[in-house]
Amino acid sequence: MSALDISGLSYVYNKGTPLEKKAVDNINLSISDSEIIGIIGHTGSGKSTFVQMLNSIMRPTSGKVLLYGKDIWKDYKSRKDVYFKVGLVFQYPEKQLFSQTVYEDIAFGPRNQGLSEKDIEGKVYEALRFVNMDKKFLNRSPFELSGGEKRRVAIAGIFAMNPRVLILDEPTSGLDPLSRENIINNVLEYHSKNKGVVIFISHSMEEVAQISDRVVVMEKGKIKMVDTPENIFYDYDNLKSMNLDVPQVTKIISNISNKGYNINKKVVTVESATDEILKLLRKQSG
């Protein structure tokens, strides 16, 4: 059984008015348990609308979302049950930070799951450790934190609920390189421990290539491509037609190939590029 089975999913804004717009158009997708799915697409392609229908924040105009075989709009007693199983971290952390202290913000989800205060405390400390934040932050207001710290608190609040599906909408947007790297590592550590699904929206082709098992390419509310990062980014001309780019290392390897060297062009990470260049150098040296 798949973790998520999405069929005929569509969403129309302002339906029946002159401002009607179809943001998501008949999406069909199956996601296996423990997969990491990267989603790319230019602004306005429907990415955020799509993922907000996966945890019942937005009700589809048509179509179904099955979570481990159950329709999220029919087979669950409440939307809260779905929120606990499908955690969504918004692009802008201030959208989901609201408590007076960091502790209370992270504790909000576990408390609504009905856990004891002792168990809640354990969840808070564990989530804080996952996002590499010191306990000294727990009594601070989340609104006094830096952008990167707010992002990590928002992620910790979702981690604390142990969702089976973790969705992150541009989690590294606007952050410095070190903060971006920290968040990527936090997500990978969480995935390694929990073995659930991670759905990751990003405009950074490098990040998507680094962590994804499969990449979903969206344009005008539709899924245009679904494949491994290597196959997706190898099809550079198709991506360019959708105003999308490829990782820098993919461009470098492609340039080497265009100069007449026999090198595998399906390269998307620094590690794989290094391996290919070393192989080439060994061949050249005899």
PDB file of C-alpha atoms in Angstrom:
ATOM      1  CA  MET A   1       0.000   0.000   0.000  1.00  0.00           C
ATOM      2  CA  SER A   2       1.245   3.468  -0.865  1.00  0.00           C
ATOM      3  CA  ALA A   3       1.541   6.147   1.778  1.00  0.00           C
ATOM      4  CA  LEU A   4      -0.317   8.608  -0.453  1.00  0.00           C
ATOM      5  CA  ASP A   5      -2.517   7.894  -3.452  1.00  0.00           C
ATOM      6  CA  ILE A   6      -3.653  11.067  -5.183  1.00  0.00           C
ATOM      7  CA  SER A   7      -6.190  10.801  -7.979  1.00  0.00           C
ATOM      8  CA  GLY A   8      -7.876  13.447 -10.118  1.00  0.00           C
ATOM      9  CA  LEU A   9      -6.927  16.182  -7.673  1.00  0.00           C
ATOM     10  CA  SER A  10      -7.984  19.677  -8.722  1.00  0.00           C
ATOM     11  CA  TYR A  11      -8.514  23.010  -7.033  1.00  0.00           C
ATOM     12  CA  VAL A  12     -10.273  26.072  -8.431  1.00  0.00           C
ATOM     13  CA  TYR A  13     -10.002  29.475  -6.763  1.00  0.00           C
ATOM     14  CA  ASN A  14     -13.028  31.798  -6.899  1.00  0.00           C
ATOM     15  CA  LYS A  15     -15.104  29.189  -8.664  1.00  0.00           C
ATOM     16  CA  GLY A  16     -18.081  30.578 -10.553  1.00  0.00           C
ATOM     17  CA  THR A  17     -16.768  34.140 -10.549  1.00  0.00           C
ATOM     18  CA  PRO A  18     -14.944  36.239 -13.192  1.00  0.00           C
ATOM     19  CA  LEU A  19     -11.757  35.631 -11.161  1.00  0.00           C
ATOM     20  CA  GLU A  20     -12.006  31.837 -11.425  1.00  0.00           C
ATOM     21  CA  LYS A  21      -8.620  30.179 -11.712  1.00  0.00           C
ATOM     22  CA  LYS A  22      -7.675  26.502 -11.756  1.00  0.00           C
ATOM     23  CA  ALA A  23      -4.584  26.281  -9.551  1.00  0.00           C
ATOM     24  CA  VAL A  24      -4.264  22.484  -9.539  1.00  0.00           C
ATOM     25  CA  ASP A  25      -5.454  20.494 -12.530  1.00  0.00           C
ATOM     26  CA  ASN A  26      -6.199  16.759 -12.363  1.00  0.00           C
ATOM     27  CA  ILE A  27      -3.108  15.536 -10.517  1.00  0.00           C
ATOM     28  CA  ASN A  28      -2.489  11.809 -10.193  1.00  0.00           C
ATOM     29  CA  LEU A  29       0.437  10.616  -8.099  1.00  0.00           C
ATOM     30  CA  SER A  30       1.343   7.685  -5.863  1.00  0.00           C
ATOM     31  CA  ILE A  31       3.989   8.082  -3.146  1.00  0.00           C
ATOM     32  CA  SER A  32       5.557   5.118  -1.396  1.00  0.00           C
ATOM     33  CA  ASP A  33       6.305   4.996   2.314  1.00  0.00           C
ATOM     34  CA  SER A  34       9.776   6.345   3.165  1.00  0.00           C
ATOM     35  CA  GLU A  35      10.132   8.215  -0.153  1.00  0.00           C
ATOM     36  CA  ILE A  36      11.550  11.723  -0.331  1.00  0.00           C
ATOM     37  CA  ILE A  37       9.743  13.659  -3.040  1.00  0.00           C
ATOM     38  CA  GLY A  38      11.078  16.978  -4.324  1.00  0.00           C
ATOM     39  CA  ILE A  39       8.628  19.336  -6.015  1.00  0.00           C
ATOM     40  CA  ILE A  40       9.819  22.066  -8.370  1.00  0.00           C
ATOM     41  CA  GLY A  41       8.042  24.567 -10.571  1.00  0.00           C
ATOM     42  CA  HIS A  42       8.082  28.299 -11.145  1.00  0.00           C
ATOM     43  CA  THR A  43       6.027  30.648  -8.973  1.00  0.00           C
ATOM     44  CA  GLY A  44       2.317  30.129  -9.588  1.00  0.00           C
ATOM     45  CA  SER A  45       2.643  26.549 -10.817  1.00  0.00           C
ATOM     46  CA  GLY A  46       0.350  25.250  -8.043  1.00  0.00           C
ATOM     47  CA  LYS A  47       2.910  23.645  -5.725  1.00  0.00           C
ATOM     48  CA  SER A  48       1.719  25.177  -2.451  1.00  0.00           C
ATOM     49  CA  THR A  49      -1.962  24.698  -3.248  1.00  0.00           C
ATOM     50  CA  PHE A  50      -1.266  21.071  -4.083  1.00  0.00           C
ATOM     51  CA  VAL A  51       0.500  20.213  -0.808  1.00  0.00           C
ATOM     52  CA  GLN A  52      -2.091  22.050   1.316  1.00  0.00           C
ATOM     53  CA  MET A  53      -4.691  19.610   0.001  1.00  0.00           C
ATOM     54  CA  LEU A  54      -2.605  16.685   1.237  1.00  0.00           C
ATOM     55  CA  ASN A  55      -3.199  17.436   4.919  1.00  0.00           C
ATOM     56  CA  SER A  56      -6.757  18.762   4.524  1.00  0.00           C
ATOM     57  CA  ILE A  57      -5.993  22.466   5.005  1.00  0.00           C
ATOM     58  CA  MET A  58      -7.686  22.999   1.642  1.00  0.00           C
ATOM     59  CA  ARG A  59     -10.528  20.845   0.362  1.00  0.00           C
ATOM     60  CA  PRO A  60     -10.123  19.774  -3.278  1.00  0.00           C
ATOM     61  CA  THR A  61     -12.619  20.992  -5.828  1.00  0.00           C
ATOM     62  CA  SER A  62     -12.469  17.445  -7.147  1.00  0.00           C
ATOM     63  CA  GLY A  63     -10.421  14.291  -6.689  1.00  0.00           C
ATOM     64  CA  LYS A  64      -9.214  12.221  -3.747  1.00  0.00           C
ATOM     65  CA  VAL A  65      -6.287  11.950  -1.382  1.00  0.00           C
ATOM     66  CA  LEU A  66      -5.851   8.526   0.211  1.00  0.00           C
ATOM     67  CA  LEU A  67      -3.539   8.409   3.235  1.00  0.00           C
ATOM     68  CA  TYR A  68      -2.501   4.797   3.813  1.00  0.00           C
ATOM     69  CA  GLY A  69      -5.656   3.728   1.998  1.00  0.00           C
ATOM     70  CA  LYS A  70      -8.065   6.081   3.797  1.00  0.00           C
ATOM     71  CA  ASP A  71      -9.766   9.070   2.179  1.00  0.00           C
ATOM     72  CA  ILE A  72      -8.678  12.079   4.271  1.00  0.00           C
ATOM     73  CA  TRP A  73     -12.092  13.728   3.805  1.00  0.00           C
ATOM     74  CA  LYS A  74     -14.260  10.661   4.472  1.00  0.00           C
ATOM     75  CA  ASP A  75     -12.483   8.096   6.628  1.00  0.00           C
ATOM     76  CA  TYR A  76     -11.075  10.278   9.411  1.00  0.00           C
ATOM     77  CA  LYS A  77     -13.146  11.517  12.350  1.00  0.00           C
ATOM     78  CA  SER A  78     -11.696  15.018  12.161  1.00  0.00           C
ATOM     79  CA  ARG A  79      -9.228  17.125  10.216  1.00  0.00           C
ATOM     80  CA  LYS A  80      -7.089  17.169  13.375  1.00  0.00           C
ATOM     81  CA  ASP A  81      -6.444  13.435  12.932  1.00  0.00           C
ATOM     82  CA  VAL A  82      -5.042  14.173   9.468  1.00  0.00           C
ATOM     83  CA  TYR A  83      -2.887  17.072  10.745  1.00  0.00           C
ATOM     84  CA  PHE A  84      -1.188  14.714  13.198  1.00  0.00           C
ATOM     85  CA  LYS A  85      -0.346  12.252  10.424  1.00  0.00           C
ATOM     86  CA  VAL A  86       0.566  14.787   7.725  1.00  0.00           C
ATOM     87  CA  GLY A  87       2.674  17.632   9.106  1.00  0.00           C
ATOM     88  CA  LEU A  88       3.060  20.772   6.999  1.00  0.00           C
ATOM     89  CA  VAL A  89       5.748  23.408   7.528  1.00  0.00           C
ATOM     90  CA  PHE A  90       4.759  26.603   5.737  1.00  0.00           C
ATOM     91  CA  GLN A  91       7.203  28.704   3.739  1.00  0.00           C
ATOM     92  CA  TYR A  92       6.853  31.588   6.172  1.00  0.00           C
ATOM     93  CA  PRO A  93       7.297  30.407   9.807  1.00  0.00           C
ATOM     94  CA  GLU A  94       5.371  33.345  11.260  1.00  0.00           C
ATOM     95  CA  LYS A  95       2.244  31.734   9.806  1.00  0.00           C
ATOM     96  CA  GLN A  96       2.420  28.950  12.374  1.00  0.00           C
ATOM     97  CA  LEU A  97       4.183  30.469  15.378  1.00  0.00           C
ATOM     98  CA  PHE A  98       1.729  31.911  17.883  1.00  0.00           C
ATOM     99  CA  SER A  99       2.590  30.936  21.479  1.00  0.00           C
ATOM    100  CA  GLN A 100       4.339  33.078  24.075  1.00  0.00           C
ATOM    101  CA  THR A 101       7.374  30.808  24.337  1.00  0.00           C
ATOM    102  CA  VAL A 102       9.260  28.424  22.110  1.00  0.00           C
ATOM    103  CA  TYR A 103       8.423  25.597  24.509  1.00  0.00           C
ATOM    104  CA  GLU A 104       4.681  26.183  24.230  1.00  0.00           C
ATOM    105  CA  ASP A 105       4.856  26.470  20.457  1.00  0.00           C
ATOM    106  CA  ILE A 106       6.618  23.126  20.083  1.00  0.00           C
ATOM    107  CA  ALA A 107       4.385  21.542  22.739  1.00  0.00           C
ATOM    108  CA  PHE A 108       1.145  22.617  21.035  1.00  0.00           C
ATOM    109  CA  GLY A 109       0.888  19.608  18.718  1.00  0.00           C
ATOM    110  CA  PRO A 110       1.766  16.896  21.269  1.00  0.00           C
ATOM    111  CA  ARG A 111      -0.596  18.516  23.794  1.00  0.00           C
ATOM    112  CA  ASN A 112      -3.450  18.315  21.286  1.00  0.00           C
ATOM    113  CA  GLN A 113      -2.559  14.671  20.730  1.00  0.00           C
ATOM    114  CA  GLY A 114      -3.558  14.106  24.343  1.00  0.00           C
ATOM    115  CA  LEU A 115      -0.111  13.228  25.683  1.00  0.00           C
ATOM    116  CA  SER A 116       0.851  13.580  29.326  1.00  0.00           C
ATOM    117  CA  GLU A 117       2.919  16.601  30.348  1.00  0.00           C
ATOM    118  CA  LYS A 118       5.906  14.322  30.919  1.00  0.00           C
ATOM    119  CA  ASP A 119       5.623  12.874  27.418  1.00  0.00           C
ATOM    120  CA  ILE A 120       5.079  16.364  25.972  1.00  0.00           C
ATOM    121  CA  GLU A 121       8.288  17.550  27.608  1.00  0.00           C
ATOM    122  CA  GLY A 122      10.150  14.604  26.110  1.00  0.00           C
ATOM    123  CA  LYS A 123       8.756  15.370  22.645  1.00  0.00           C
ATOM    124  CA  VAL A 124       9.750  19.035  22.950  1.00  0.00           C
ATOM    125  CA  TYR A 125      13.336  18.234  23.948  1.00  0.00           C
ATOM    126  CA  GLU A 126      13.688  15.603  21.246  1.00  0.00           C
ATOM    127  CA  ALA A 127      12.327  17.942  18.558  1.00  0.00           C
ATOM    128  CA  LEU A 128      14.630  20.731  19.738  1.00  0.00           C
ATOM    129  CA  ARG A 129      17.590  18.370  19.465  1.00  0.00           C
ATOM    130  CA  PHE A 130      16.570  17.426  15.913  1.00  0.00           C
ATOM    131  CA  VAL A 131      16.785  21.060  14.831  1.00  0.00           C
ATOM    132  CA  ASN A 132      20.067  21.719  16.688  1.00  0.00           C
ATOM    133  CA  MET A 133      18.720  24.362  19.075  1.00  0.00           C
ATOM    134  CA  ASP A 134      19.858  24.842  22.677  1.00  0.00           C
ATOM    135  CA  LYS A 135      17.438  24.496  25.597  1.00  0.00           C
ATOM    136  CA  LYS A 136      18.083  28.160  26.422  1.00  0.00           C
ATOM    137  CA  PHE A 137      15.639  29.043  23.604  1.00  0.00           C
ATOM    138  CA  LEU A 138      12.692  27.310  25.261  1.00  0.00           C
ATOM    139  CA  ASN A 139      11.609  30.240  27.433  1.00  0.00           C
ATOM    140  CA  ARG A 140      12.109  32.868  24.743  1.00  0.00           C
ATOM    141  CA  SER A 141       9.358  34.338  22.588  1.00  0.00           C
ATOM    142  CA  PRO A 142       9.472  32.802  19.089  1.00  0.00           C
ATOM    143  CA  PHE A 143       8.859  36.275  17.662  1.00  0.00           C
ATOM    144  CA  GLU A 144      12.189  37.523  19.028  1.00  0.00           C
ATOM    145  CA  LEU A 145      14.152  34.951  17.049  1.00  0.00           C
ATOM    146  CA  SER A 146      15.993  35.335  13.750  1.00  0.00           C
ATOM    147  CA  GLY A 147      14.439  34.091  10.523  1.00  0.00           C
ATOM    148  CA  GLY A 148      16.486  30.891  10.596  1.00  0.00           C
ATOM    149  CA  GLU A 149      15.655  30.243  14.244  1.00  0.00           C
ATOM    150  CA  LYS A 150      11.930  30.786  13.605  1.00  0.00           C
ATOM    151  CA  ARG A 151      12.112  28.307  10.744  1.00  0.00           C
ATOM    152  CA  ARG A 152      13.725  25.699  12.963  1.00  0.00           C
ATOM    153  CA  VAL A 153      11.150  26.206  15.734  1.00  0.00           C
ATOM    154  CA  ALA A 154       8.340  25.784  13.194  1.00  0.00           C
ATOM    155  CA  ILE A 155       9.938  22.579  11.947  1.00  0.00           C
ATOM    156  CA  ALA A 156      10.467  21.360  15.523  1.00  0.00           C
ATOM    157  CA  GLY A 157       6.759  21.898  16.233  1.00  0.00           C
ATOM    158  CA  ILE A 158       5.919  19.527  13.385  1.00  0.00           C
ATOM    159  CA  PHE A 159       8.676  17.037  14.293  1.00  0.00           C
ATOM    160  CA  ALA A 160       7.238  16.838  17.831  1.00  0.00           C
ATOM    161  CA  MET A 161       4.037  15.270  16.478  1.00  0.00           C
ATOM    162  CA  ASN A 162       5.983  12.503  14.653  1.00  0.00           C
ATOM    163  CA  PRO A 163       3.935  12.747  11.443  1.00  0.00           C
ATOM    164  CA  ARG A 164       4.110   9.859   8.996  1.00  0.00           C
ATOM    165  CA  VAL A 165       4.205  12.403   6.155  1.00  0.00           C
ATOM    166  CA  LEU A 166       6.313  15.549   6.503  1.00  0.00           C
ATOM    167  CA  ILE A 167       5.707  18.368   4.013  1.00  0.00           C
ATOM    168  CA  LEU A 168       8.057  21.343   3.822  1.00  0.00           C
ATOM    169  CA  ASP A 169       7.190  24.335   1.637  1.00  0.00           C
ATOM    170  CA  GLU A 170      10.394  26.246   0.811  1.00  0.00           C
ATOM    171  CA  PRO A 171      11.925  25.514   4.255  1.00  0.00           C
ATOM    172  CA  THR A 172      15.273  27.150   3.384  1.00  0.00           C
ATOM    173  CA  SER A 173      13.982  30.196   1.495  1.00  0.00           C
ATOM    174  CA  GLY A 174      15.796  33.399   2.419  1.00  0.00           C
ATOM    175  CA  LEU A 175      18.274  31.729   4.774  1.00  0.00           C
ATOM    176  CA  ASP A 176      22.065  31.957   4.756  1.00  0.00           C
ATOM    177  CA  PRO A 177      24.028  28.946   3.421  1.00  0.00           C
ATOM    178  CA  LEU A 178      24.833  27.519   6.871  1.00  0.00           C
ATOM    179  CA  SER A 179      21.202  27.743   8.029  1.00  0.00           C
ATOM    180  CA  ARG A 180      20.063  26.118   4.788  1.00  0.00           C
ATOM    181  CA  GLU A 181      22.526  23.260   5.266  1.00  0.00           C
ATOM    182  CA  ASN A 182      21.440  22.797   8.878  1.00  0.00           C
ATOM    183  CA  ILE A 183      17.769  22.502   7.945  1.00  0.00           C
ATOM    184  CA  ILE A 184      18.500  20.014   5.156  1.00  0.00           C
ATOM    185  CA  ASN A 185      20.506  17.903   7.602  1.00  0.00           C
ATOM    186  CA  ASN A 186      17.701  18.161  10.210  1.00  0.00           C
ATOM    187  CA  VAL A 187      15.186  16.853   7.675  1.00  0.00           C
ATOM    188  CA  LEU A 188      17.454  14.006   6.568  1.00  0.00           C
ATOM    189  CA  GLU A 189      18.106  12.974  10.185  1.00  0.00           C
ATOM    190  CA  TYR A 190      14.378  13.002  10.935  1.00  0.00           C
ATOM    191  CA  HIS A 191      13.676  10.924   7.837  1.00  0.00           C
ATOM    192  CA  SER A 192      16.421   8.455   8.717  1.00  0.00           C
ATOM    193  CA  LYS A 193      14.857   7.880  12.125  1.00  0.00           C
ATOM    194  CA  ASN A 194      11.152   7.897  11.235  1.00  0.00           C
ATOM    195  CA  LYS A 195      11.259   6.293   7.758  1.00  0.00           C
ATOM    196  CA  GLY A 196       8.155   8.209   6.709  1.00  0.00           C
ATOM    197  CA  VAL A 197       7.445  10.308   3.631  1.00  0.00           C
ATOM    198  CA  VAL A 198       9.080  13.689   3.080  1.00  0.00           C
ATOM    199  CA  ILE A 199       7.663  16.088   0.479  1.00  0.00           C
ATOM    200  CA  PHE A 200       9.984  18.991  -0.150  1.00  0.00           C
ATOM    201  CA  ILE A 201       9.171  22.099  -2.214  1.00  0.00           C
ATOM    202  CA  SER A 202      12.166  24.190  -3.212  1.00  0.00           C
ATOM    203  CA  HIS A 203      13.434  26.604  -5.842  1.00  0.00           C
ATOM    204  CA  SER A 204      16.949  25.330  -5.147  1.00  0.00           C
ATOM    205  CA  MET A 205      17.756  22.662  -7.702  1.00  0.00           C
ATOM    206  CA  GLU A 206      20.822  21.703  -5.663  1.00  0.00           C
ATOM    207  CA  GLU A 207      18.723  20.942  -2.578  1.00  0.00           C
ATOM    208  CA  VAL A 208      16.148  18.962  -4.532  1.00  0.00           C
ATOM    209  CA  ALA A 209      18.865  16.953  -6.266  1.00  0.00           C
ATOM    210  CA  GLN A 210      20.640  16.301  -2.966  1.00  0.00           C
ATOM    211  CA  ILE A 211      17.771  14.785  -0.994  1.00  0.00           C
ATOM    212  CA  SER A 212      15.077  13.543  -3.394  1.00  0.00           C
ATOM    213  CA  ASP A 213      14.350   9.978  -4.453  1.00  0.00           C
ATOM    214  CA  ARG A 214      11.996  11.356  -7.110  1.00  0.00           C
ATOM    215  CA  VAL A 215      11.307  14.828  -8.447  1.00  0.00           C
ATOM    216  CA  VAL A 216       7.875  16.140  -9.448  1.00  0.00           C
ATOM    217  CA  VAL A 217       7.878  19.015 -11.954  1.00  0.00           C
ATOM    218  CA  MET A 218       4.754  21.188 -11.972  1.00  0.00           C
ATOM    219  CA  GLU A 219       3.587  23.751 -14.520  1.00  0.00           C
ATOM    220  CA  LYS A 220       0.243  25.555 -14.699  1.00  0.00           C
ATOM    221  CA  GLY A 221      -1.261  23.309 -12.045  1.00  0.00           C
ATOM    222  CA  LYS A 222      -0.300  20.065 -13.793  1.00  0.00           C
ATOM    223  CA  ILE A 223       2.415  17.498 -13.194  1.00  0.00           C
ATOM    224  CA  LYS A 224       4.653  17.602 -16.259  1.00  0.00           C
ATOM    225  CA  MET A 225       7.401  15.199 -15.196  1.00  0.00           C
ATOM    226  CA  VAL A 226       8.031  12.639 -12.455  1.00  0.00           C
ATOM    227  CA  ASP A 227      11.351  10.797 -12.336  1.00  0.00           C
ATOM    228  CA  THR A 228      14.663  10.435 -10.523  1.00  0.00           C
ATOM    229  CA  PRO A 229      16.722  13.622 -10.074  1.00  0.00           C
ATOM    230  CA  GLU A 230      19.276  12.283 -12.563  1.00  0.00           C
ATOM    231  CA  ASN A 231      16.678  11.796 -15.295  1.00  0.00           C
ATOM    232  CA  ILE A 232      14.789  15.022 -14.545  1.00  0.00           C
ATOM    233  CA  PHE A 233      17.834  17.292 -14.635  1.00  0.00           C
ATOM    234  CA  TYR A 234      19.307  15.481 -17.629  1.00  0.00           C
ATOM    235  CA  ASP A 235      16.328  16.808 -19.629  1.00  0.00           C
ATOM    236  CA  TYR A 236      17.615  20.385 -19.439  1.00  0.00           C
ATOM    237  CA  ASP A 237      15.894  21.656 -22.594  1.00  0.00           C
ATOM    238  CA  ASN A 238      12.489  20.588 -21.297  1.00  0.00           C
ATOM    239  CA  LEU A 239      13.138  22.268 -17.948  1.00  0.00           C
ATOM    240  CA  LYS A 240      14.291  25.471 -19.667  1.00  0.00           C
ATOM    241  CA  SER A 241      10.997  25.583 -21.575  1.00  0.00           C
ATOM    242  CA  MET A 242       9.288  25.749 -18.152  1.00  0.00           C
ATOM    243  CA  ASN A 243      11.673  28.471 -16.883  1.00  0.00           C
ATOM    244  CA  LEU A 244      13.478  26.032 -14.606  1.00  0.00           C
ATOM    245  CA  ASP A 245      17.180  25.441 -14.113  1.00  0.00           C
ATOM    246  CA  VAL A 246      19.448  22.525 -13.229  1.00  0.00           C
ATOM    247  CA  PRO A 247      22.067  22.132 -10.474  1.00  0.00           C
ATOM    248  CA  GLN A 248      25.342  23.943 -11.172  1.00  0.00           C
ATOM    249  CA  VAL A 249      27.322  20.691 -11.120  1.00  0.00           C
ATOM    250  CA  THR A 250      25.055  19.320 -13.859  1.00  0.00           C
ATOM    251  CA  LYS A 251      25.953  22.323 -16.020  1.00  0.00           C
ATOM    252  CA  ILE A 252      29.660  21.835 -15.340  1.00  0.00           C
ATOM    253  CA  ILE A 253      29.570  18.164 -16.304  1.00  0.00           C
ATOM    254  CA  SER A 254      27.532  18.992 -19.404  1.00  0.00           C
ATOM    255  CA  ASN A 255      30.138  21.569 -20.448  1.00  0.00           C
ATOM    256  CA  ILE A 256      32.900  18.979 -20.011  1.00  0.00           C
ATOM    257  CA  SER A 257      30.927  16.546 -22.177  1.00  0.00           C
ATOM    258  CA  ASN A 258      30.354  19.207 -24.837  1.00  0.00           C
ATOM    259  CA  LYS A 259      34.127  19.640 -25.134  1.00  0.00           C
ATOM    260  CA  GLY A 260      34.329  16.061 -26.368  1.00  0.00           C
ATOM    261  CA  TYR A 261      35.104  14.180 -23.168  1.00  0.00           C
ATOM    262  CA  ASN A 262      33.354  10.875 -22.506  1.00  0.00           C
ATOM    263  CA  ILE A 263      31.646  11.500 -19.181  1.00  0.00           C
ATOM    264  CA  ASN A 264      28.302  10.515 -17.674  1.00  0.00           C
ATOM    265  CA  LYS A 265      26.063  13.606 -17.917  1.00  0.00           C
ATOM    266  CA  LYS A 266      23.416  12.318 -15.488  1.00  0.00           C
ATOM    267  CA  VAL A 267      25.100  13.998 -12.532  1.00  0.00           C
ATOM    268  CA  VAL A 268      23.244  16.122  -9.972  1.00  0.00           C
ATOM    269  CA  THR A 269      25.386  16.287  -6.819  1.00  0.00           C
ATOM    270  CA  VAL A 270      28.898  17.456  -6.010  1.00  0.00           C
ATOM    271  CA  GLU A 271      29.815  13.961  -4.810  1.00  0.00           C
ATOM    272  CA  SER A 272      28.736  12.263  -8.040  1.00  0.00           C
ATOM    273  CA  ALA A 273      30.411  14.988 -10.138  1.00  0.00           C
ATOM    274  CA  THR A 274      33.666  14.469  -8.227  1.00  0.00           C
ATOM    275  CA  ASP A 275      33.503  10.715  -8.873  1.00  0.00           C
ATOM    276  CA  GLU A 276      32.917  11.255 -12.610  1.00  0.00           C
ATOM    277  CA  ILE A 277      35.769  13.754 -12.946  1.00  0.00           C
ATOM    278  CA  LEU A 278      38.160  11.459 -11.075  1.00  0.00           C
ATOM    279  CA  LYS A 279      37.196   8.575 -13.379  1.00  0.00           C
ATOM    280  CA  LEU A 280      37.866  10.793 -16.386  1.00  0.00           C
ATOM    281  CA  LEU A 281      41.246  11.887 -15.036  1.00  0.00           C
ATOM    282  CA  ARG A 282      42.257   8.274 -14.416  1.00  0.00           C
ATOM    283  CA  LYS A 283      41.352   7.397 -18.004  1.00  0.00           C
ATOM    284  CA  GLN A 284      43.268  10.402 -19.317  1.00  0.00           C
ATOM    285  CA  SER A 285      46.371   9.482 -17.327  1.00  0.00           C
ATOM    286  CA  GLY A 286      46.339   6.006 -18.822  1.00  0.00           C
TER     287      GLY A 286
END
